Amino acid sequence: MTKVILPPATIGIVGGGQLGRMMALAAKAMGYTVGVLDPTPQAPAGQVADFQVQAAYDDIAALDELAQRSDVLTYEFENVDLTALEAAERYAALPQGTRLLAITRDRITEKTFLKTTGVPTANFAAVPDAEALIPAVHEIGVPAILKTTTGGYDGHGQQDINNEKDLPAARALVAQGPCILEARVAFSRELAVMVTRDGNDAVRCFPIVENHHQDHILHTTLAPAPHLSRLEEHRVVEMATKIATALDLRGVLGVEMFESDTEILVNELAPRPHNSGHYSIEATNFSQFQAHILSICGLAIPPITLTAPAVMRNLLGDDLATARRLWPQHPEWHLHDYGKAESRPGRKMGHLTVLGGSLEERLASVALEEEHLEEN
C-alpha cells in the first residue's frame, strides 16, 4: 500500500503544461495545495496552482526547492532527469518512483518490458548505429518504421521504410542517435485505455476508447470504442492489468494499442495522464486526473464507469480561436482552454468533449464547420 497523503498536503508537479494544469485542478478541488516546476512564466499549470517554481527542468536546485515545499511529487511528462528526481525523494514522497520513467522513456526498454511481461507487441530490433540498420531491416522486413529510442512524439523522430529509396533518410535519422526498427502492423484501428492502481493495490481500468489521428497527432477519441466485443474488452483489460501489476503502478498510465483482424498489440505506454483520456473529465465517475491524484496519495478508487458516451476532439493551433467563435452555437460543448500564450500550428491549445446522442451527432458537433457561423 502507498502511504496515505491527505489534504491540505502539497503536491508538487514537475511540468506545467496542460496535463499538469488538469492535474492541479483535480487536486485543488480535493483540497490539496499544488506547486509546479516549469520554465515558462505563467505556465498553464502555474496559472491554477498555488505556486510555480520558474526554472528549467534540469535545474537540480529548483527541483529540490519544489520537493522541499511539497509532500508528494509527480510529473506530467517523461523526460525528467531521473537522478535529480531520485535525489528529490529525500524531501518528498515519489510514489511513482523512477523505474516507470526509465522503462517508458526508451522505446527499446519499453518494448522489451512488454515482451518479457507477456504482452504482445510488434516485432522490433535495436538500431544503435548506421551499421546495424541493414541487418535490422533484414530481420524485421518491410514495411517498417524507424524511430528514435527517446524524445520522439506526435510523429517526430520517425521514418517509414518501405523500400531502398527510404534508406538514406533512415541513415540520417540513425545519425542523430540510437533507434528502434518496428514492423509496420496492418491494423484496422487504434485503441487506448487508461489504467491505474489505487492505494489498496486494486487495478482500475477506464473505458476502452478508439483514437483517430491526423498528421500523427491525436484528433478525436471515441468513448467507448465502437463495436468492441466482450472478448476483446476482456483481452485489453487483461493486458492493462498485467502491465500495471508488473510496474507496481502508481498514478495513471496510458496504454496505446493496434487492433487487427486477429489480435490486439500494445504499441506504447504513457506514464502519466494521456490525451486520449481527456474525455473522462465529463464522461466517467472519476476522471483520469482525479484517479491520478487519488492513486499517488494512496487513496482508494472505486471501479471506473462511463456515465455517458463521449467524443473528445483536440484543438490544435487556430482550432481554439475557431471553437471560441462557434461556441455560442454549441451549448453541448465542454470547452477546455489550456491557457497557452502562443498559438502555433499543431500545438495542443485545448480540447472539446461532447456527451450523449448518437456517435454521428457527437462527431458532427465537434467538426468545427465554419459555415455554421451566423452573420450578425
mmCIF file of C-alpha atoms in Angstrom:
data_model
loop_
_atom_site.group_PDB
_atom_site.id
_atom_site.type_symbol
_atom_site.label_atom_id
_atom_site.label_comp_id
_atom_site.label_asym_id
_atom_site.label_seq_id
_atom_site.Cartn_x
_atom_site.Cartn_y
_atom_site.Cartn_z
ATOM 1 C CA MET A 1 0.000 0.000 0.000
ATOM 2 C CA THR A 2 1.077 3.581 -0.704
ATOM 3 C CA LYS A 3 1.289 5.930 2.272
ATOM 4 C CA VAL A 4 -1.923 7.935 2.537
ATOM 5 C CA ILE A 5 -1.393 11.660 1.969
ATOM 6 C CA LEU A 6 -4.408 13.803 2.828
ATOM 7 C CA PRO A 7 -5.308 17.435 2.093
ATOM 8 C CA PRO A 8 -4.124 20.108 2.608
ATOM 9 C CA ALA A 9 -0.793 18.417 1.812
ATOM 10 C CA THR A 10 1.187 19.865 -1.086
ATOM 11 C CA ILE A 11 1.505 18.049 -4.417
ATOM 12 C CA GLY A 12 4.499 19.129 -6.500
ATOM 13 C CA ILE A 13 4.110 18.665 -10.265
ATOM 14 C CA VAL A 14 7.190 18.571 -12.479
ATOM 15 C CA GLY A 15 5.926 20.149 -15.690
ATOM 16 C CA GLY A 16 3.476 22.975 -16.169
ATOM 17 C CA GLY A 17 1.667 22.130 -19.408
ATOM 18 C CA GLN A 18 -1.956 21.179 -19.951
ATOM 19 C CA LEU A 19 -1.656 17.804 -18.225
ATOM 20 C CA GLY A 20 -0.204 19.480 -15.156
ATOM 21 C CA ARG A 21 -2.986 22.074 -15.351
ATOM 22 C CA MET A 22 -5.708 19.430 -15.275
ATOM 23 C CA MET A 23 -3.892 17.507 -12.513
ATOM 24 C CA ALA A 24 -3.728 20.710 -10.484
ATOM 25 C CA LEU A 25 -7.421 21.477 -10.996
ATOM 26 C CA ALA A 26 -8.345 17.961 -9.831
ATOM 27 C CA ALA A 27 -6.072 18.216 -6.791
ATOM 28 C CA LYS A 28 -7.298 21.690 -5.833
ATOM 29 C CA ALA A 29 -10.908 20.507 -5.906
ATOM 30 C CA MET A 30 -9.940 17.861 -3.336
ATOM 31 C CA GLY A 31 -8.320 20.440 -1.064
ATOM 32 C CA TYR A 32 -4.650 19.843 -1.849
ATOM 33 C CA THR A 33 -2.074 22.592 -2.219
ATOM 34 C CA VAL A 34 -0.309 22.471 -5.595
ATOM 35 C CA GLY A 35 3.124 23.620 -6.731
ATOM 36 C CA VAL A 36 4.545 23.450 -10.253
ATOM 37 C CA LEU A 37 8.036 23.453 -11.757
ATOM 38 C CA ASP A 38 8.149 24.913 -15.267
ATOM 39 C CA PRO A 39 10.450 27.348 -17.113
ATOM 40 C CA THR A 40 7.578 29.230 -18.809
ATOM 41 C CA PRO A 41 6.237 32.283 -16.971
ATOM 42 C CA GLN A 42 2.580 31.740 -16.060
ATOM 43 C CA ALA A 43 2.661 28.211 -17.463
ATOM 44 C CA PRO A 44 -0.770 26.581 -17.999
ATOM 45 C CA ALA A 45 -0.464 24.649 -14.732
ATOM 46 C CA GLY A 46 1.121 27.589 -12.931
ATOM 47 C CA GLN A 47 -1.971 29.682 -13.654
ATOM 48 C CA VAL A 48 -4.137 27.439 -11.465
ATOM 49 C CA ALA A 49 -1.548 26.230 -8.917
ATOM 50 C CA ASP A 50 -0.739 27.790 -5.546
ATOM 51 C CA PHE A 51 2.836 28.491 -6.614
ATOM 52 C CA GLN A 52 5.215 27.995 -9.526
ATOM 53 C CA VAL A 53 8.960 27.481 -9.386
ATOM 54 C CA GLN A 54 10.076 29.047 -12.645
ATOM 55 C CA ALA A 55 13.177 27.181 -13.746
ATOM 56 C CA ALA A 56 14.453 24.690 -16.296
ATOM 57 C CA TYR A 57 13.518 21.046 -15.782
ATOM 58 C CA ASP A 58 17.186 20.081 -15.411
ATOM 59 C CA ASP A 59 17.756 22.699 -12.690
ATOM 60 C CA ILE A 60 18.536 20.427 -9.733
ATOM 61 C CA ALA A 61 18.318 23.237 -7.188
ATOM 62 C CA ALA A 62 14.864 24.196 -8.480
ATOM 63 C CA LEU A 63 13.641 20.593 -8.336
ATOM 64 C CA ASP A 64 14.952 20.373 -4.787
ATOM 65 C CA GLU A 65 13.069 23.579 -3.950
ATOM 66 C CA LEU A 66 9.824 22.116 -5.327
ATOM 67 C CA ALA A 67 10.413 18.907 -3.354
ATOM 68 C CA GLN A 68 11.162 20.787 -0.124
ATOM 69 C CA ARG A 69 7.895 22.695 -0.482
ATOM 70 C CA SER A 70 5.914 19.512 -1.291
ATOM 71 C CA ASP A 71 4.727 16.363 0.462
ATOM 72 C CA VAL A 72 4.469 14.275 -2.706
ATOM 73 C CA LEU A 73 5.946 14.667 -6.193
ATOM 74 C CA THR A 74 4.552 13.672 -9.575
ATOM 75 C CA TYR A 75 5.274 14.550 -13.200
ATOM 76 C CA GLU A 76 3.343 15.328 -16.372
ATOM 77 C CA PHE A 77 5.928 14.292 -18.988
ATOM 78 C CA GLU A 78 8.558 11.590 -19.467
ATOM 79 C CA ASN A 79 11.843 13.438 -19.938
ATOM 80 C CA VAL A 80 12.551 14.255 -16.316
ATOM 81 C CA ASP A 81 16.128 13.930 -15.028
ATOM 82 C CA LEU A 82 15.939 10.586 -13.207
ATOM 83 C CA THR A 83 18.973 11.198 -10.991
ATOM 84 C CA ALA A 84 17.644 14.576 -9.866
ATOM 85 C CA LEU A 85 14.184 13.109 -9.271
ATOM 86 C CA GLU A 86 15.624 10.289 -7.168
ATOM 87 C CA ALA A 87 17.631 12.808 -5.148
ATOM 88 C CA ALA A 88 14.486 14.851 -4.510
ATOM 89 C CA GLU A 89 12.948 11.835 -2.734
ATOM 90 C CA ARG A 90 14.850 12.845 0.394
ATOM 91 C CA TYR A 91 12.407 15.740 0.721
ATOM 92 C CA ALA A 92 9.094 14.421 -0.649
ATOM 93 C CA ALA A 93 7.405 11.123 -1.437
ATOM 94 C CA LEU A 94 7.650 9.875 -5.036
ATOM 95 C CA PRO A 95 5.026 7.087 -5.231
ATOM 96 C CA GLN A 96 5.536 6.542 -8.970
ATOM 97 C CA GLY A 97 9.262 6.024 -8.482
ATOM 98 C CA THR A 98 11.663 6.292 -11.417
ATOM 99 C CA ARG A 99 11.504 2.749 -12.827
ATOM 100 C CA LEU A 100 8.306 3.606 -14.725
ATOM 101 C CA LEU A 101 10.049 6.560 -16.374
ATOM 102 C CA ALA A 102 13.200 4.558 -17.111
ATOM 103 C CA ILE A 103 11.136 1.911 -18.909
ATOM 104 C CA THR A 104 8.792 4.138 -20.881
ATOM 105 C CA ARG A 105 11.220 6.861 -21.945
ATOM 106 C CA ASP A 106 13.261 4.435 -24.085
ATOM 107 C CA ARG A 107 11.396 2.551 -26.815
ATOM 108 C CA ILE A 108 13.706 -0.455 -26.767
ATOM 109 C CA THR A 109 13.445 -0.786 -22.990
ATOM 110 C CA GLU A 110 9.675 -0.361 -23.230
ATOM 111 C CA LYS A 111 9.207 -2.943 -25.968
ATOM 112 C CA THR A 112 11.496 -5.380 -24.131
ATOM 113 C CA PHE A 113 9.460 -4.885 -20.949
ATOM 114 C CA LEU A 114 6.220 -5.609 -22.809
ATOM 115 C CA LYS A 115 7.696 -8.719 -24.403
ATOM 116 C CA THR A 116 9.053 -10.118 -21.124
ATOM 117 C CA THR A 117 5.753 -9.299 -19.372
ATOM 118 C CA GLY A 118 3.919 -11.454 -21.919
ATOM 119 C CA VAL A 119 2.100 -8.600 -23.630
ATOM 120 C CA PRO A 120 2.004 -8.841 -27.449
ATOM 121 C CA THR A 121 3.686 -6.047 -29.388
ATOM 122 C CA ALA A 122 5.095 -5.522 -32.880
ATOM 123 C CA ASN A 123 8.370 -7.224 -33.784
ATOM 124 C CA PHE A 124 11.325 -4.915 -33.232
ATOM 125 C CA ALA A 125 15.090 -4.687 -33.459
ATOM 126 C CA ALA A 126 17.591 -2.280 -31.921
ATOM 127 C CA VAL A 127 19.453 0.009 -34.327
ATOM 128 C CA PRO A 128 22.227 1.577 -32.213
ATOM 129 C CA ASP A 129 24.156 2.885 -35.229
ATOM 130 C CA ALA A 130 24.149 3.045 -39.034
ATOM 131 C CA GLU A 131 25.914 -0.314 -39.353
ATOM 132 C CA ALA A 132 23.028 -2.037 -37.597
ATOM 133 C CA LEU A 133 20.365 -0.613 -39.926
ATOM 134 C CA ILE A 134 20.541 -3.095 -42.823
ATOM 135 C CA PRO A 135 20.748 -6.201 -40.580
ATOM 136 C CA ALA A 136 17.714 -4.880 -38.679
ATOM 137 C CA VAL A 137 15.773 -4.371 -41.932
ATOM 138 C CA HIS A 138 16.609 -7.926 -42.959
ATOM 139 C CA GLU A 139 15.441 -9.208 -39.575
ATOM 140 C CA ILE A 140 12.191 -7.220 -39.355
ATOM 141 C CA GLY A 141 11.400 -6.852 -43.059
ATOM 142 C CA VAL A 142 9.454 -4.085 -44.761
ATOM 143 C CA PRO A 143 7.277 -2.129 -44.408
ATOM 144 C CA ALA A 144 8.765 -0.967 -41.117
ATOM 145 C CA ILE A 145 9.095 2.199 -39.056
ATOM 146 C CA LEU A 146 12.386 3.514 -37.749
ATOM 147 C CA LYS A 147 12.026 5.578 -34.568
ATOM 148 C CA THR A 148 14.458 7.331 -32.275
ATOM 149 C CA THR A 149 14.605 5.449 -28.989
ATOM 150 C CA THR A 150 13.974 8.621 -26.998
ATOM 151 C CA GLY A 151 12.438 12.030 -27.477
ATOM 152 C CA GLY A 152 10.046 11.447 -30.382
ATOM 153 C CA TYR A 153 6.376 12.414 -30.137
ATOM 154 C CA ASP A 154 3.448 13.252 -32.420
ATOM 155 C CA GLY A 155 5.256 11.725 -35.408
ATOM 156 C CA HIS A 156 8.593 13.433 -34.810
ATOM 157 C CA GLY A 157 11.709 11.249 -34.861
ATOM 158 C CA GLN A 158 10.219 8.643 -37.201
ATOM 159 C CA GLN A 159 10.950 7.401 -40.707
ATOM 160 C CA ASP A 160 8.940 4.907 -42.746
ATOM 161 C CA ILE A 161 10.995 2.263 -44.548
ATOM 162 C CA ASN A 162 9.104 0.752 -47.455
ATOM 163 C CA ASN A 163 11.963 0.169 -49.912
ATOM 164 C CA GLU A 164 15.591 1.058 -50.642
ATOM 165 C CA LYS A 165 14.684 4.655 -51.517
ATOM 166 C CA ASP A 166 13.892 5.274 -47.848
ATOM 167 C CA LEU A 167 17.304 4.135 -46.580
ATOM 168 C CA PRO A 168 19.156 7.497 -46.941
ATOM 169 C CA ALA A 169 16.558 9.234 -44.753
ATOM 170 C CA ALA A 170 16.721 6.308 -42.322
ATOM 171 C CA ARG A 171 20.507 6.593 -42.084
ATOM 172 C CA ALA A 172 20.146 10.310 -41.412
ATOM 173 C CA LEU A 173 17.775 9.545 -38.528
ATOM 174 C CA VAL A 174 20.154 6.962 -37.039
ATOM 175 C CA ALA A 175 22.955 9.530 -37.273
ATOM 176 C CA GLN A 176 21.016 11.585 -34.719
ATOM 177 C CA GLY A 177 21.165 8.783 -32.148
ATOM 178 C CA PRO A 178 20.115 5.194 -31.341
ATOM 179 C CA CYS A 179 16.893 3.984 -32.963
ATOM 180 C CA ILE A 180 14.472 1.084 -32.943
ATOM 181 C CA LEU A 181 13.054 -0.583 -36.048
ATOM 182 C CA GLU A 182 9.485 -1.804 -35.657
ATOM 183 C CA ALA A 183 7.479 -3.925 -38.058
ATOM 184 C CA ARG A 184 4.606 -1.943 -39.518
ATOM 185 C CA VAL A 185 1.399 -3.504 -38.212
ATOM 186 C CA ALA A 186 -1.573 -3.853 -40.557
ATOM 187 C CA PHE A 187 -4.213 -2.641 -38.138
ATOM 188 C CA SER A 188 -7.859 -1.708 -38.511
ATOM 189 C CA ARG A 189 -7.913 0.935 -35.791
ATOM 190 C CA GLU A 190 -6.066 2.336 -32.781
ATOM 191 C CA LEU A 191 -7.352 1.686 -29.292
ATOM 192 C CA ALA A 192 -6.280 3.032 -25.915
ATOM 193 C CA VAL A 193 -7.048 2.504 -22.255
ATOM 194 C CA MET A 194 -6.057 4.394 -19.134
ATOM 195 C CA VAL A 195 -5.185 2.260 -16.117
ATOM 196 C CA THR A 196 -4.234 2.946 -12.504
ATOM 197 C CA ARG A 197 -3.722 1.180 -9.160
ATOM 198 C CA ASP A 198 -5.195 2.676 -6.056
ATOM 199 C CA GLY A 199 -3.838 2.859 -2.526
ATOM 200 C CA ASN A 200 -5.143 -0.659 -1.828
ATOM 201 C CA ASP A 201 -3.380 -2.037 -4.948
ATOM 202 C CA ALA A 202 -6.659 -2.508 -6.811
ATOM 203 C CA VAL A 203 -6.216 -2.092 -10.585
ATOM 204 C CA ARG A 204 -8.796 0.220 -12.164
ATOM 205 C CA CYS A 205 -9.243 0.413 -15.928
ATOM 206 C CA PHE A 206 -11.031 3.228 -17.708
ATOM 207 C CA PRO A 207 -13.336 2.531 -20.669
ATOM 208 C CA ILE A 208 -11.518 1.424 -23.815
ATOM 209 C CA VAL A 209 -11.512 4.118 -26.480
ATOM 210 C CA GLU A 210 -10.872 4.399 -30.209
ATOM 211 C CA ASN A 211 -8.400 7.056 -31.334
ATOM 212 C CA HIS A 212 -8.212 8.808 -34.700
ATOM 213 C CA HIS A 213 -5.037 10.672 -35.673
ATOM 214 C CA GLN A 214 -4.263 13.339 -38.250
ATOM 215 C CA ASP A 215 -0.627 14.050 -39.182
ATOM 216 C CA HIS A 216 0.475 11.736 -36.330
ATOM 217 C CA ILE A 217 -1.378 13.860 -33.732
ATOM 218 C CA LEU A 218 -4.474 12.657 -31.908
ATOM 219 C CA HIS A 219 -7.544 14.269 -33.469
ATOM 220 C CA THR A 220 -10.571 12.561 -31.897
ATOM 221 C CA THR A 221 -11.265 9.973 -29.212
ATOM 222 C CA LEU A 222 -14.441 7.885 -29.268
ATOM 223 C CA ALA A 223 -15.546 6.639 -25.864
ATOM 224 C CA PRO A 224 -16.383 3.854 -25.671
ATOM 225 C CA ALA A 225 -14.670 2.239 -28.646
ATOM 226 C CA PRO A 226 -17.483 1.204 -31.015
ATOM 227 C CA HIS A 227 -18.118 -2.441 -31.890
ATOM 228 C CA LEU A 228 -15.724 -3.878 -29.314
ATOM 229 C CA SER A 229 -16.626 -7.437 -28.401
ATOM 230 C CA ARG A 230 -16.660 -8.652 -24.813
ATOM 231 C CA LEU A 231 -13.762 -10.946 -25.640
ATOM 232 C CA GLU A 232 -11.711 -8.021 -26.983
ATOM 233 C CA GLU A 233 -12.627 -5.893 -23.982
ATOM 234 C CA HIS A 234 -11.569 -8.675 -21.641
ATOM 235 C CA ARG A 235 -8.268 -9.044 -23.520
ATOM 236 C CA VAL A 236 -7.470 -5.318 -23.279
ATOM 237 C CA VAL A 237 -8.286 -5.174 -19.567
ATOM 238 C CA GLU A 238 -6.187 -8.309 -19.021
ATOM 239 C CA MET A 239 -3.179 -6.721 -20.784
ATOM 240 C CA ALA A 240 -3.546 -3.396 -18.972
ATOM 241 C CA THR A 241 -3.843 -5.166 -15.617
ATOM 242 C CA LYS A 242 -0.770 -7.276 -16.353
ATOM 243 C CA ILE A 243 1.230 -4.149 -17.240
ATOM 244 C CA ALA A 244 0.052 -2.191 -14.186
ATOM 245 C CA THR A 245 0.867 -5.060 -11.860
ATOM 246 C CA ALA A 246 4.317 -5.664 -13.364
ATOM 247 C CA LEU A 247 5.123 -1.966 -12.970
ATOM 248 C CA ASP A 248 3.790 -1.757 -9.401
ATOM 249 C CA LEU A 249 1.960 1.206 -10.888
ATOM 250 C CA ARG A 250 1.080 4.367 -9.043
ATOM 251 C CA GLY A 251 -0.599 7.223 -10.873
ATOM 252 C CA VAL A 252 -2.262 6.823 -14.244
ATOM 253 C CA LEU A 253 -0.754 5.039 -17.251
ATOM 254 C CA GLY A 254 -1.897 5.248 -20.871
ATOM 255 C CA VAL A 255 -1.755 2.052 -22.946
ATOM 256 C CA GLU A 256 -1.962 2.601 -26.712
ATOM 257 C CA MET A 257 -2.826 -0.371 -28.930
ATOM 258 C CA PHE A 258 -3.324 -1.531 -32.504
ATOM 259 C CA GLU A 259 -6.301 -3.751 -33.342
ATOM 260 C CA SER A 260 -6.028 -6.058 -36.334
ATOM 261 C CA ASP A 261 -8.421 -8.718 -37.604
ATOM 262 C CA THR A 262 -6.692 -11.342 -35.478
ATOM 263 C CA GLU A 263 -5.134 -9.688 -32.438
ATOM 264 C CA ILE A 264 -4.568 -6.575 -30.325
ATOM 265 C CA LEU A 265 -0.979 -5.386 -29.939
ATOM 266 C CA VAL A 266 0.327 -2.833 -27.446
ATOM 267 C CA ASN A 267 2.122 -0.027 -29.270
ATOM 268 C CA GLU A 268 3.406 2.188 -26.481
ATOM 269 C CA LEU A 269 2.922 3.342 -22.911
ATOM 270 C CA ALA A 270 2.493 6.842 -21.481
ATOM 271 C CA PRO A 271 3.494 7.047 -17.777
ATOM 272 C CA ARG A 272 1.007 9.803 -16.931
ATOM 273 C CA PRO A 273 -2.475 11.014 -17.848
ATOM 274 C CA HIS A 274 -2.842 10.984 -21.615
ATOM 275 C CA ASN A 275 -4.604 12.961 -24.332
ATOM 276 C CA SER A 276 -6.878 10.017 -25.085
ATOM 277 C CA GLY A 277 -8.185 10.079 -21.516
ATOM 278 C CA HIS A 278 -9.385 13.702 -21.544
ATOM 279 C CA TYR A 279 -12.970 12.622 -22.248
ATOM 280 C CA SER A 280 -13.058 11.194 -18.707
ATOM 281 C CA ILE A 281 -13.333 14.669 -17.136
ATOM 282 C CA GLU A 282 -17.005 14.742 -18.098
ATOM 283 C CA ALA A 283 -17.797 11.162 -19.118
ATOM 284 C CA THR A 284 -16.705 8.940 -16.208
ATOM 285 C CA ASN A 285 -17.447 8.876 -12.490
ATOM 286 C CA PHE A 286 -13.802 9.758 -11.752
ATOM 287 C CA SER A 287 -11.588 11.475 -14.330
ATOM 288 C CA GLN A 288 -8.098 10.262 -15.185
ATOM 289 C CA PHE A 289 -6.730 13.320 -13.342
ATOM 290 C CA GLN A 290 -8.742 12.620 -10.196
ATOM 291 C CA ALA A 291 -7.635 8.993 -10.348
ATOM 292 C CA HIS A 292 -4.007 10.056 -10.745
ATOM 293 C CA ILE A 293 -4.160 12.256 -7.645
ATOM 294 C CA LEU A 294 -6.007 9.624 -5.595
ATOM 295 C CA SER A 295 -3.502 6.951 -6.620
ATOM 296 C CA ILE A 296 -0.320 8.883 -5.797
ATOM 297 C CA CYS A 297 -1.859 9.947 -2.490
ATOM 298 C CA GLY A 298 -2.587 6.329 -1.513
ATOM 299 C CA LEU A 299 -6.368 6.631 -1.557
ATOM 300 C CA ALA A 300 -8.972 4.126 -2.729
ATOM 301 C CA ILE A 301 -10.592 4.398 -6.176
ATOM 302 C CA PRO A 302 -13.916 2.710 -6.995
ATOM 303 C CA PRO A 303 -14.434 0.880 -10.300
ATOM 304 C CA ILE A 304 -14.429 3.406 -13.143
ATOM 305 C CA THR A 305 -17.684 3.618 -15.069
ATOM 306 C CA LEU A 306 -18.746 5.519 -18.174
ATOM 307 C CA THR A 307 -21.633 7.821 -17.324
ATOM 308 C CA ALA A 308 -22.282 8.906 -20.939
ATOM 309 C CA PRO A 309 -20.786 8.121 -24.364
ATOM 310 C CA ALA A 310 -18.419 10.854 -25.484
ATOM 311 C CA VAL A 311 -16.276 12.235 -28.284
ATOM 312 C CA MET A 312 -13.193 14.308 -27.485
ATOM 313 C CA ARG A 313 -11.571 16.487 -30.149
ATOM 314 C CA ASN A 314 -8.171 18.138 -29.835
ATOM 315 C CA LEU A 315 -7.970 21.847 -30.608
ATOM 316 C CA LEU A 316 -4.663 22.467 -32.376
ATOM 317 C CA GLY A 317 -3.273 25.863 -33.328
ATOM 318 C CA ASP A 318 -6.028 28.098 -34.689
ATOM 319 C CA ASP A 319 -8.709 25.495 -33.848
ATOM 320 C CA LEU A 320 -9.098 27.127 -30.447
ATOM 321 C CA ALA A 321 -9.966 30.517 -31.942
ATOM 322 C CA THR A 322 -12.446 28.834 -34.283
ATOM 323 C CA ALA A 323 -14.019 26.955 -31.389
ATOM 324 C CA ARG A 324 -14.412 30.173 -29.428
ATOM 325 C CA ARG A 325 -16.300 31.769 -32.322
ATOM 326 C CA LEU A 326 -18.566 28.743 -32.732
ATOM 327 C CA TRP A 327 -19.124 28.135 -29.037
ATOM 328 C CA PRO A 328 -22.316 30.251 -28.762
ATOM 329 C CA GLN A 329 -23.993 27.859 -31.210
ATOM 330 C CA HIS A 330 -22.909 24.731 -29.320
ATOM 331 C CA PRO A 331 -24.239 24.646 -25.769
ATOM 332 C CA GLU A 332 -23.456 20.907 -25.750
ATOM 333 C CA TRP A 333 -19.703 21.572 -25.842
ATOM 334 C CA HIS A 334 -17.433 21.155 -22.856
ATOM 335 C CA LEU A 335 -14.659 23.531 -23.962
ATOM 336 C CA HIS A 336 -11.224 23.336 -22.352
ATOM 337 C CA ASP A 337 -8.738 26.151 -22.980
ATOM 338 C CA TYR A 338 -5.200 25.323 -21.810
ATOM 339 C CA GLY A 339 -4.209 28.943 -21.298
ATOM 340 C CA LYS A 340 -1.188 28.850 -23.591
ATOM 341 C CA ALA A 341 0.162 32.263 -24.536
ATOM 342 C CA GLU A 342 1.196 31.418 -28.089
ATOM 343 C CA SER A 343 -0.724 29.518 -30.761
ATOM 344 C CA ARG A 344 1.326 27.511 -33.274
ATOM 345 C CA PRO A 345 0.282 25.044 -35.994
ATOM 346 C CA GLY A 346 -0.030 21.589 -34.464
ATOM 347 C CA ARG A 347 0.243 22.850 -30.881
ATOM 348 C CA LYS A 348 -2.361 21.498 -28.472
ATOM 349 C CA MET A 349 -4.285 24.578 -27.343
ATOM 350 C CA GLY A 350 -7.361 22.929 -25.837
ATOM 351 C CA HIS A 351 -9.999 20.274 -26.419
ATOM 352 C CA LEU A 352 -13.739 19.768 -26.798
ATOM 353 C CA THR A 353 -15.846 16.999 -25.320
ATOM 354 C CA VAL A 354 -19.437 16.223 -26.318
ATOM 355 C CA LEU A 355 -21.645 13.757 -24.458
ATOM 356 C CA GLY A 356 -24.748 11.801 -25.371
ATOM 357 C CA GLY A 357 -26.673 11.489 -28.602
ATOM 358 C CA SER A 358 -25.539 9.221 -31.421
ATOM 359 C CA LEU A 359 -21.898 8.818 -32.423
ATOM 360 C CA GLU A 360 -22.643 10.579 -35.697
ATOM 361 C CA GLU A 361 -24.184 13.521 -33.834
ATOM 362 C CA ARG A 362 -21.207 13.804 -31.495
ATOM 363 C CA LEU A 363 -18.726 13.737 -34.388
ATOM 364 C CA ALA A 364 -20.729 16.343 -36.316
ATOM 365 C CA SER A 365 -20.813 18.568 -33.241
ATOM 366 C CA VAL A 366 -17.019 18.737 -32.928
ATOM 367 C CA ALA A 367 -16.360 19.164 -36.660
ATOM 368 C CA LEU A 368 -15.800 22.939 -36.276
ATOM 369 C CA GLU A 369 -17.656 23.685 -39.502
ATOM 370 C CA GLU A 370 -17.141 27.384 -40.206
ATOM 371 C CA GLU A 371 -20.304 27.580 -42.305
ATOM 372 C CA HIS A 372 -22.289 27.180 -39.087
ATOM 373 C CA LEU A 373 -21.307 30.719 -38.137
ATOM 374 C CA GLU A 374 -24.184 33.146 -38.304
ATOM 375 C CA GLU A 375 -23.792 36.637 -39.676
ATOM 376 C CA ASN A 376 -24.707 39.397 -37.248
#
